[in-house]
PDB file of C-alpha atoms in Angstrom:
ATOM      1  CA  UNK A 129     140.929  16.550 -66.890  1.00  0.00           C
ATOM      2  CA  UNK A 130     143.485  14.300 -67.553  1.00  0.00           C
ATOM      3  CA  UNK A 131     142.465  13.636 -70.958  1.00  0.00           C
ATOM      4  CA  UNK A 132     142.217  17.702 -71.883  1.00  0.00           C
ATOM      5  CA  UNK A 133     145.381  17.852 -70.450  1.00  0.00           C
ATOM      6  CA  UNK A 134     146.999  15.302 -72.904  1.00  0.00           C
ATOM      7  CA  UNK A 135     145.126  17.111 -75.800  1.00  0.00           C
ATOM      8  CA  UNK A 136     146.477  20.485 -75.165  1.00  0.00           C
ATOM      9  CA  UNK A 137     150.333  18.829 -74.823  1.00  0.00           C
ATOM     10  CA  UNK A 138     150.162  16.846 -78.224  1.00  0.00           C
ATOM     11  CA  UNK A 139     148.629  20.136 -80.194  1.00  0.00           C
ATOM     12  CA  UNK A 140     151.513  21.696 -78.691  1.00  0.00           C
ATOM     13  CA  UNK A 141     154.125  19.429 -80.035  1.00  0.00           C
ATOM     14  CA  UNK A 142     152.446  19.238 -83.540  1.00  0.00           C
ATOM     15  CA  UNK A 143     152.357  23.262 -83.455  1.00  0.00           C
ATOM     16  CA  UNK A 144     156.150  22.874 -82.659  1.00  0.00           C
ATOM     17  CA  UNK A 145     156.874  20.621 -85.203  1.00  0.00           C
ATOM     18  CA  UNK A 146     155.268  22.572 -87.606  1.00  0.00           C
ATOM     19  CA  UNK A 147     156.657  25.721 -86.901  1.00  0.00           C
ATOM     20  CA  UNK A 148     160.491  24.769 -86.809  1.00  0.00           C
ATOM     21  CA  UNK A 149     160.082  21.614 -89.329  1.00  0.00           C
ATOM     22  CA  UNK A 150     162.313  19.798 -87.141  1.00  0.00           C
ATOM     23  CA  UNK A 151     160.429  16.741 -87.187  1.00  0.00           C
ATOM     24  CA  UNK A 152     161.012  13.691 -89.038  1.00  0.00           C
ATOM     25  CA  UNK A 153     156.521  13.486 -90.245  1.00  0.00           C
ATOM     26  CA  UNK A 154     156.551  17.294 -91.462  1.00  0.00           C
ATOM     27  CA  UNK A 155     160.303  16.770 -93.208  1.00  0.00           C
ATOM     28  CA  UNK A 156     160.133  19.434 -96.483  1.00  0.00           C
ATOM     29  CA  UNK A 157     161.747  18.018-100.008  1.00  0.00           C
ATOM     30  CA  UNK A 158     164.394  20.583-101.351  1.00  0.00           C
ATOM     31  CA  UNK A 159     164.480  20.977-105.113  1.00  0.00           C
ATOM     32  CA  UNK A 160     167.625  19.848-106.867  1.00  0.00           C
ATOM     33  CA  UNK A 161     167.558  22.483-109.034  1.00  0.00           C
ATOM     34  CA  UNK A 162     167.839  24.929-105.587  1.00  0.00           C
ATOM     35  CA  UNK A 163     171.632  23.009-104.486  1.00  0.00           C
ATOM     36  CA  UNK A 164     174.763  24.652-105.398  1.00  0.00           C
ATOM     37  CA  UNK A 165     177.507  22.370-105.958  1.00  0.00           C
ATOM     38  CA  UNK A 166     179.440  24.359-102.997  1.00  0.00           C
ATOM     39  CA  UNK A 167     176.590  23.496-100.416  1.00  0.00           C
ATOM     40  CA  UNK A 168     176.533  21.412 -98.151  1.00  0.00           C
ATOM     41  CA  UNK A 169     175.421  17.891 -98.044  1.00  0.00           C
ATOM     42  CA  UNK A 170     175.696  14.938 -95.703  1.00  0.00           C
ATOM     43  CA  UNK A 171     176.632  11.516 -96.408  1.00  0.00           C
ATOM     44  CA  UNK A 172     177.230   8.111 -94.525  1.00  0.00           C
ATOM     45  CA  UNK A 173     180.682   6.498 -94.656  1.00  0.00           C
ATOM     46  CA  UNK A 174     179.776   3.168 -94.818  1.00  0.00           C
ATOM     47  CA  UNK A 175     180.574   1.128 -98.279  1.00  0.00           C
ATOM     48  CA  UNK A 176     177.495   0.253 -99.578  1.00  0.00           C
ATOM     49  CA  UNK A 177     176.133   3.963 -99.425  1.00  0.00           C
ATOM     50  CA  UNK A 178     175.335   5.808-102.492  1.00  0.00           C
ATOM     51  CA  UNK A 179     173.203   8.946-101.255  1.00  0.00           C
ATOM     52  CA  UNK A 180     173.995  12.248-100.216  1.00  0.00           C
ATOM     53  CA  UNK A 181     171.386  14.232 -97.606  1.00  0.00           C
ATOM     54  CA  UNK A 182     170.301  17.688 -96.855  1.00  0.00           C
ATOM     55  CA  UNK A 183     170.462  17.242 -93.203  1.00  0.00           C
ATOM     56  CA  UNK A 184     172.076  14.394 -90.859  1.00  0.00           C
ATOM     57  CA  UNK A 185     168.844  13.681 -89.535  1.00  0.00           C
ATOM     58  CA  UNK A 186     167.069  11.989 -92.989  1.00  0.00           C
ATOM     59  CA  UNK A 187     165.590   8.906 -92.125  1.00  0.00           C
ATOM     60  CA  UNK A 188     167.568   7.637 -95.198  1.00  0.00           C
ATOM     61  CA  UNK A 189     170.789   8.495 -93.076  1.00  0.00           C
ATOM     62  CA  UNK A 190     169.645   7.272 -89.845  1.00  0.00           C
ATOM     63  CA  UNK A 191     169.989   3.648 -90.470  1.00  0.00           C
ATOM     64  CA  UNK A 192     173.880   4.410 -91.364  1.00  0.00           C
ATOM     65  CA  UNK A 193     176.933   2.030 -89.521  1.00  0.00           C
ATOM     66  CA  UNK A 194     179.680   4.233 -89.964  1.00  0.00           C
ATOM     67  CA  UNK A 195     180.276   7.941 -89.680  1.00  0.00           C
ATOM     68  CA  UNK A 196     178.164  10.425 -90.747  1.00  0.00           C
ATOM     69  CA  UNK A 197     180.079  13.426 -92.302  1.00  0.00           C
ATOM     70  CA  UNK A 198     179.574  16.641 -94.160  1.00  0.00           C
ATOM     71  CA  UNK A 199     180.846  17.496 -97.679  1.00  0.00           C
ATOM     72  CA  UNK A 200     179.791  19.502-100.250  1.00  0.00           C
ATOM     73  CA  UNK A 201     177.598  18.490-103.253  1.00  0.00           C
ATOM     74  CA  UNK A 202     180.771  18.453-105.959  1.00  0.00           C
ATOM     75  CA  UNK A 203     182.704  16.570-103.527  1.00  0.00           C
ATOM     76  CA  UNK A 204     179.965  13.814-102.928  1.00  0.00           C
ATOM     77  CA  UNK A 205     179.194  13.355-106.479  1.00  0.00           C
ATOM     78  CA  UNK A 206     182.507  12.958-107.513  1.00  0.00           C
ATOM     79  CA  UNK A 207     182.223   9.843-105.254  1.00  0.00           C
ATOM     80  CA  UNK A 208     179.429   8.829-107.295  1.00  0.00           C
ATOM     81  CA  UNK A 209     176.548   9.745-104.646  1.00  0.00           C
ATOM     82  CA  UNK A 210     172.790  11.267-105.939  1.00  0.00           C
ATOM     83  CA  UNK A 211     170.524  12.814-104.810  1.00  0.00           C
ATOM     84  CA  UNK A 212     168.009  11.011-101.512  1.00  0.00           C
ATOM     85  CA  UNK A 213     164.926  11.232-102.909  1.00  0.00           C
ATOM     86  CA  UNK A 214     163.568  11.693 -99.318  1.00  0.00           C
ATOM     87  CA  UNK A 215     165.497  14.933 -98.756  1.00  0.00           C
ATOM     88  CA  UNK A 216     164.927  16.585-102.583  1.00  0.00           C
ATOM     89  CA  UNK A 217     162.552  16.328-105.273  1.00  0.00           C
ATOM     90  CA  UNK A 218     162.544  17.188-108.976  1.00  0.00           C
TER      91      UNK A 218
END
């Protein structure tokens, strides 16, 4: 019983994950070609970054040890950030 009772609560999570893509395992790529230099993108603060993110929650952001703020693409690549190839693809 216990057992069933574990099954039934993980398919649940993985049916939430995979219905709101919220989680980190089921995280979609964005094309480049599909980001308007006026939309929003996330980058770390710190000084060694050189990435900009489509959310705040990449894994490539997560490790950050400053702020995390929000800018727009233009504004990020005029301070010499690309593209996180975990967030967008080609």
């Amino acid at each position: 019983m216990v057992i069933r009772t574990l099954i039934i609560g993980f398919l649940l999570l993985f049916a939430s994950c995979s219905s709101h893509g919220s989680c980190h395992a089921r995280h979609e790529r964005i094309p480049i070609d599909s980001v308007g230099y006026s939309d929003t993108v996330w980058i770390c603060t710190s000084e060694g970054a050189k990435r900009f993110h489509a959310s705040d929650t990449c894994g490539g952001i997560l490790s950050c040890g400053e702020e995390i703020i929000r800018i727009t693409r233009d504004e990020a690549e005029y301070m010499d950030r690309s593209f996180c190839h975990k967030c967008y693809r080609n």
